[in-house]
PDB file of C-alpha atoms in Angstrom:
ATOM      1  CA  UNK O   1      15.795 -22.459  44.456  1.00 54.00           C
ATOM      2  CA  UNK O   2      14.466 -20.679  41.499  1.00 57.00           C
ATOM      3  CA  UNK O   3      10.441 -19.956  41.420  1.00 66.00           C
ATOM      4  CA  UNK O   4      10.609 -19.138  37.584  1.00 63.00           C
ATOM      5  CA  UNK O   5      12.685 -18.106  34.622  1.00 64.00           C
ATOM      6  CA  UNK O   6      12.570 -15.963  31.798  1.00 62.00           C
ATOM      7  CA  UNK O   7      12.265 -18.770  28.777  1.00 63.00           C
ATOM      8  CA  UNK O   8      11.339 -16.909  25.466  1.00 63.00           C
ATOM      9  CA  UNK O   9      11.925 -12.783  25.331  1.00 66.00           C
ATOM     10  CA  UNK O  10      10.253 -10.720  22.060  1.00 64.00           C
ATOM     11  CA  UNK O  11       9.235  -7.396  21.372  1.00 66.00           C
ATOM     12  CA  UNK O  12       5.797  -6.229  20.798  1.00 67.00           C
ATOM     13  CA  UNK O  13       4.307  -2.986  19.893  1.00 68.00           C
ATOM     14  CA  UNK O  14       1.604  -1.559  19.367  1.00 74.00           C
ATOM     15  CA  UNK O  15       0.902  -0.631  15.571  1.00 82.00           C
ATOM     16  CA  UNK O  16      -0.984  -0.443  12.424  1.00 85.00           C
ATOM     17  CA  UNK O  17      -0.862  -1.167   8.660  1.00 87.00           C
ATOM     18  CA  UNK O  18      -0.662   1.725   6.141  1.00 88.00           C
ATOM     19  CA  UNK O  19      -1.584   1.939   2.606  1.00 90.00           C
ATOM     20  CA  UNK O  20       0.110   4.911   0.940  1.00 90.00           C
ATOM     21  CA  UNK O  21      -1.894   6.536  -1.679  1.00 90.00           C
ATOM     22  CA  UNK O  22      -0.500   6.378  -5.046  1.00 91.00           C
ATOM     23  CA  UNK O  23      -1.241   8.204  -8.486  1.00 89.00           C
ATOM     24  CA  UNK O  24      -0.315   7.614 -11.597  1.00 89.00           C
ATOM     25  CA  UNK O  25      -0.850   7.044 -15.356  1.00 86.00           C
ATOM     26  CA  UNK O  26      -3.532   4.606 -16.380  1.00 87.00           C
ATOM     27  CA  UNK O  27      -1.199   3.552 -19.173  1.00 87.00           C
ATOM     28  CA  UNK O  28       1.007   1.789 -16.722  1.00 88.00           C
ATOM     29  CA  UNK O  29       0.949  -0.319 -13.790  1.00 90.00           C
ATOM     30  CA  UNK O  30       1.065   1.640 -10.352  1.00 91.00           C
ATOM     31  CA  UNK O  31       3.313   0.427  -7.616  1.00 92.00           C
ATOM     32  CA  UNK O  32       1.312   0.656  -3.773  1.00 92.00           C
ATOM     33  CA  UNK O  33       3.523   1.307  -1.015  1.00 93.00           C
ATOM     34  CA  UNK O  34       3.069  -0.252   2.258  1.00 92.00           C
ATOM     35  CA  UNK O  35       4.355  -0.112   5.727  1.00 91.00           C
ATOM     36  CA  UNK O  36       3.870  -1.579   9.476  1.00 88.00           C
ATOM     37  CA  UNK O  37       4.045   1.477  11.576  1.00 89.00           C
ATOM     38  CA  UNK O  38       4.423   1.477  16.076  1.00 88.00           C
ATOM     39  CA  UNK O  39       3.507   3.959  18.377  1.00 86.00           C
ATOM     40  CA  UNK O  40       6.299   5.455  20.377  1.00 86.00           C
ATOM     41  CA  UNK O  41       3.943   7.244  22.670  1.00 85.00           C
ATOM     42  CA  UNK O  42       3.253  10.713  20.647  1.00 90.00           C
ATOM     43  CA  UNK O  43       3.499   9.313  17.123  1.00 90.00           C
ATOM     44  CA  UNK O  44       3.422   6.228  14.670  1.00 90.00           C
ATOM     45  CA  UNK O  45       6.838   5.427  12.933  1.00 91.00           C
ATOM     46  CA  UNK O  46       7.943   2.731  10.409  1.00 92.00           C
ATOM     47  CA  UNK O  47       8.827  -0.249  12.066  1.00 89.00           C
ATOM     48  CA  UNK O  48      12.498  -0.683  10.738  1.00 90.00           C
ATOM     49  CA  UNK O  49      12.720  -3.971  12.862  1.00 86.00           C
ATOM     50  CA  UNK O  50       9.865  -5.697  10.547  1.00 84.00           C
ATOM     51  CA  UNK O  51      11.076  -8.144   8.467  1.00 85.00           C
ATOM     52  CA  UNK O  52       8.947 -10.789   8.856  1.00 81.00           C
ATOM     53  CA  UNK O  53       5.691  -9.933   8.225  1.00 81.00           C
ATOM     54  CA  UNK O  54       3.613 -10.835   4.746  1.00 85.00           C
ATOM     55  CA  UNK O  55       0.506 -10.886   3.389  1.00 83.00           C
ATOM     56  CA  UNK O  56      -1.427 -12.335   0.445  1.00 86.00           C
ATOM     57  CA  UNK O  57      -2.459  -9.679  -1.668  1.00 85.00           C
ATOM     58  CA  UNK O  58      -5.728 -11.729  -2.156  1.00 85.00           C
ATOM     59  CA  UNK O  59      -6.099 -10.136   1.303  1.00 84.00           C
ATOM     60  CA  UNK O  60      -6.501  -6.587  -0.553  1.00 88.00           C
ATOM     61  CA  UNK O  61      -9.975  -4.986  -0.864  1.00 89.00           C
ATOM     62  CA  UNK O  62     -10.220  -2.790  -3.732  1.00 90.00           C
ATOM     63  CA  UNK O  63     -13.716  -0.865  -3.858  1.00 91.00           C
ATOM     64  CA  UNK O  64     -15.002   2.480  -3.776  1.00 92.00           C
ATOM     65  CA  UNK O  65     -14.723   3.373  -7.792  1.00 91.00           C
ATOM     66  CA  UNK O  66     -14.583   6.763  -8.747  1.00 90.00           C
ATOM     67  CA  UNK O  67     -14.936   8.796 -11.821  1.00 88.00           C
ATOM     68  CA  UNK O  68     -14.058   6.811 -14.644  1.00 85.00           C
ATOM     69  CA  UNK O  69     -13.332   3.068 -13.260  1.00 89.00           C
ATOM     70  CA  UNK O  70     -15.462   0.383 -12.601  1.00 88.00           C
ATOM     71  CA  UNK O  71     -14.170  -2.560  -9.946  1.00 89.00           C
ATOM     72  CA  UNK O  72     -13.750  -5.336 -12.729  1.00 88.00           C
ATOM     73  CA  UNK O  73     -11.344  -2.847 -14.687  1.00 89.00           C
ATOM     74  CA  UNK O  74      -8.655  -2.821 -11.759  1.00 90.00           C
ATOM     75  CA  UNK O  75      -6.653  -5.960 -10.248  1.00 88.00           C
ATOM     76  CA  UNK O  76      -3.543  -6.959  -8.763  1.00 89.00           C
ATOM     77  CA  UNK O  77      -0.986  -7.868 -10.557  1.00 84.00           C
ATOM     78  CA  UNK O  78       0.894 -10.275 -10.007  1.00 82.00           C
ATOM     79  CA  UNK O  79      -0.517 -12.368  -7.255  1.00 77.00           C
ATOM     80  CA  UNK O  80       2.475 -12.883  -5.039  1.00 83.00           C
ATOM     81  CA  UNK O  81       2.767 -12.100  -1.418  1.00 87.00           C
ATOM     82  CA  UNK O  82       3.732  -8.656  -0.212  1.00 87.00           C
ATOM     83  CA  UNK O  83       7.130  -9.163   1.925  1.00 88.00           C
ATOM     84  CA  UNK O  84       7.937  -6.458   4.520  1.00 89.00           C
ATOM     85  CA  UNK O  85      11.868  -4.908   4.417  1.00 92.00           C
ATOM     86  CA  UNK O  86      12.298  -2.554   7.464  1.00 92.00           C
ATOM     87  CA  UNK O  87       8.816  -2.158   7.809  1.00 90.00           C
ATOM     88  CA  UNK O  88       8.240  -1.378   4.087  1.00 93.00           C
ATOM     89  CA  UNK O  89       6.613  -3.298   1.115  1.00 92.00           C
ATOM     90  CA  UNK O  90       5.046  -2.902  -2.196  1.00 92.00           C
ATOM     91  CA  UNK O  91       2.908  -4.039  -4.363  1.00 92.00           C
ATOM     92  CA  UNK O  92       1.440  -3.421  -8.249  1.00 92.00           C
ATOM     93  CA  UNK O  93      -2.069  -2.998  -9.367  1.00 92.00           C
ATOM     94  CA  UNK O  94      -1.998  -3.921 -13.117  1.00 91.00           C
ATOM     95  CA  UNK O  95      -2.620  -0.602 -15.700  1.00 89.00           C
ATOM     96  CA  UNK O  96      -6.845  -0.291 -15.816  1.00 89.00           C
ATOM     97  CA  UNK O  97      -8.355  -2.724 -18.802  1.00 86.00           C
ATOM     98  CA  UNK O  98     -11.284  -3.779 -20.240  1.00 78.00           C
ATOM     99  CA  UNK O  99     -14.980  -2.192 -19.458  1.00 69.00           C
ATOM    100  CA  UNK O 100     -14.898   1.454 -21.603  1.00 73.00           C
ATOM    101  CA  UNK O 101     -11.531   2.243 -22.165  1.00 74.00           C
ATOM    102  CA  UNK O 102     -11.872   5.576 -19.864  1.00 79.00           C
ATOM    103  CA  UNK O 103      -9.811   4.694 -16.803  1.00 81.00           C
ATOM    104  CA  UNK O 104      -9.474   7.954 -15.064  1.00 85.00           C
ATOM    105  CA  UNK O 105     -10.570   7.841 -11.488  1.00 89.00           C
ATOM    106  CA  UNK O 106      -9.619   6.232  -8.138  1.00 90.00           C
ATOM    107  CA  UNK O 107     -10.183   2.804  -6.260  1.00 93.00           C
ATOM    108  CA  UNK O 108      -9.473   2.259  -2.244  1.00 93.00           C
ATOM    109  CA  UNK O 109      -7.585   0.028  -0.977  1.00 92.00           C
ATOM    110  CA  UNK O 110      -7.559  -1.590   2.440  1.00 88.00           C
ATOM    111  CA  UNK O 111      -6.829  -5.238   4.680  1.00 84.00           C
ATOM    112  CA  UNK O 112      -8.130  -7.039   7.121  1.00 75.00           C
ATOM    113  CA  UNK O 113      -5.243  -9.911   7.210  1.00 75.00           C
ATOM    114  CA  UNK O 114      -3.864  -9.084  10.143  1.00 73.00           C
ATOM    115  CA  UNK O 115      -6.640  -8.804  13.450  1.00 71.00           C
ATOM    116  CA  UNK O 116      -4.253  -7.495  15.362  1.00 71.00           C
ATOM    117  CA  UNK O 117      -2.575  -4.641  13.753  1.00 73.00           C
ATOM    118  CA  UNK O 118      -5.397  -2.010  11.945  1.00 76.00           C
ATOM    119  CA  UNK O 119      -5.422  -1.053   8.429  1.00 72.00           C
ATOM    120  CA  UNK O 120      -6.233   2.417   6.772  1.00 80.00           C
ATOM    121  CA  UNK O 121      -7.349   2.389   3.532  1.00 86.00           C
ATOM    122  CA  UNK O 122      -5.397   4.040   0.726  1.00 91.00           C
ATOM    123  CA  UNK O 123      -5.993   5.191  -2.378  1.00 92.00           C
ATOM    124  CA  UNK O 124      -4.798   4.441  -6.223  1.00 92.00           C
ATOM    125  CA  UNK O 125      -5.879   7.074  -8.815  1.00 91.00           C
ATOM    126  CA  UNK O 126      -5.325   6.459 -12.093  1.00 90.00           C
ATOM    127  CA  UNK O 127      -4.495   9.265 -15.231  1.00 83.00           C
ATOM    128  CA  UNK O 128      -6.103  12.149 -12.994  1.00 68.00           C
ATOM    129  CA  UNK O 129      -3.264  14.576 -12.956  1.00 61.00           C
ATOM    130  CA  UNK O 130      -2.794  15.250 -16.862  1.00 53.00           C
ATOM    131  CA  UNK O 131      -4.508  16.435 -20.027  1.00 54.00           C
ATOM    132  CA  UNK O 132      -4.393  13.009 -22.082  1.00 56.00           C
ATOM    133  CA  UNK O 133      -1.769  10.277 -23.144  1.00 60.00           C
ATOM    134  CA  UNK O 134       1.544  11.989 -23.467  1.00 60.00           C
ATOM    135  CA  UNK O 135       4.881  10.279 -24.104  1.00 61.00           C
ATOM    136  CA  UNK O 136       6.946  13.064 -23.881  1.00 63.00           C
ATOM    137  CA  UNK O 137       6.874  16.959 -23.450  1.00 65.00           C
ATOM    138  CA  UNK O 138       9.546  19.300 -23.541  1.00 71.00           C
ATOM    139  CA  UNK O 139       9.748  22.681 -22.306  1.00 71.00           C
ATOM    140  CA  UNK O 140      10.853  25.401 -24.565  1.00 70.00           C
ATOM    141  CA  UNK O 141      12.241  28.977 -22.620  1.00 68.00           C
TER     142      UNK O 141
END
């Protein structure tokens, strides 16, 4: 006679939640990368089995402001859940509006959705890496 049996079988790791950190011109909107990384016993890699997990990204805390941008000039845009694809998703923060009209600078972003699996916070900057507004430049030699 059996004693016990083996009934449901799943995988678990141990992981966490990363927020790349994205730059990026304040005249557009800036995709933010995100993935569900495990620990293989030296190192964290991307979870390629993960495609089930999702958040709200109502769940996102933006704060921290630097330079140039103030928390009401920075949102999420739009509002729909972020789906994971082997271990990767994305998101969009809208392109910086109202307050000034100077939207240079950086925000944070970070989670707390998920108890189980940490987040680190990442970071968006915004029109940082370039002299002013420019469509297009062309090198001459």
């Amino acid at each position: 006679m059996n004693e016990r049996k083996l009934v449901f079988t799943s995988k678990s790791r141990l992981g966490r939640l990363i927020f790349s950190s994205e730059y990026g011109s304040e005249l557009l909107p800036l995709p933010i990368h995100v993935s569900t990384q495990y620990w293989n016993g030296s190192t964290y890699l991307t979870n390629s089995l993960d495609d089930a997990t999702t958040f709200a990204t109502s769940a996102v805390s933006i704060s921290n402001p630097k330079k140039n941008l103030a928390l009401n000039e920075v949102a999420i845009s739009p509002a729909t859940p972020v789906v994971f694809n082997n271990g990767t998703g994305v998101f969009r923060l809208a392109k910086p509006s109202g307050g000034d009209g100077k939207y240079d600078g950086s925000v944070d972003l970070t989670t707390t959705t998920f108890p189980y699996l940490p987040a680190n916070s990442g970071r968006a900057t915004f029109g940082v890496y370039k002299s002013g507004p420019v469509i297009y430049i062309r090198e001459m030699y």
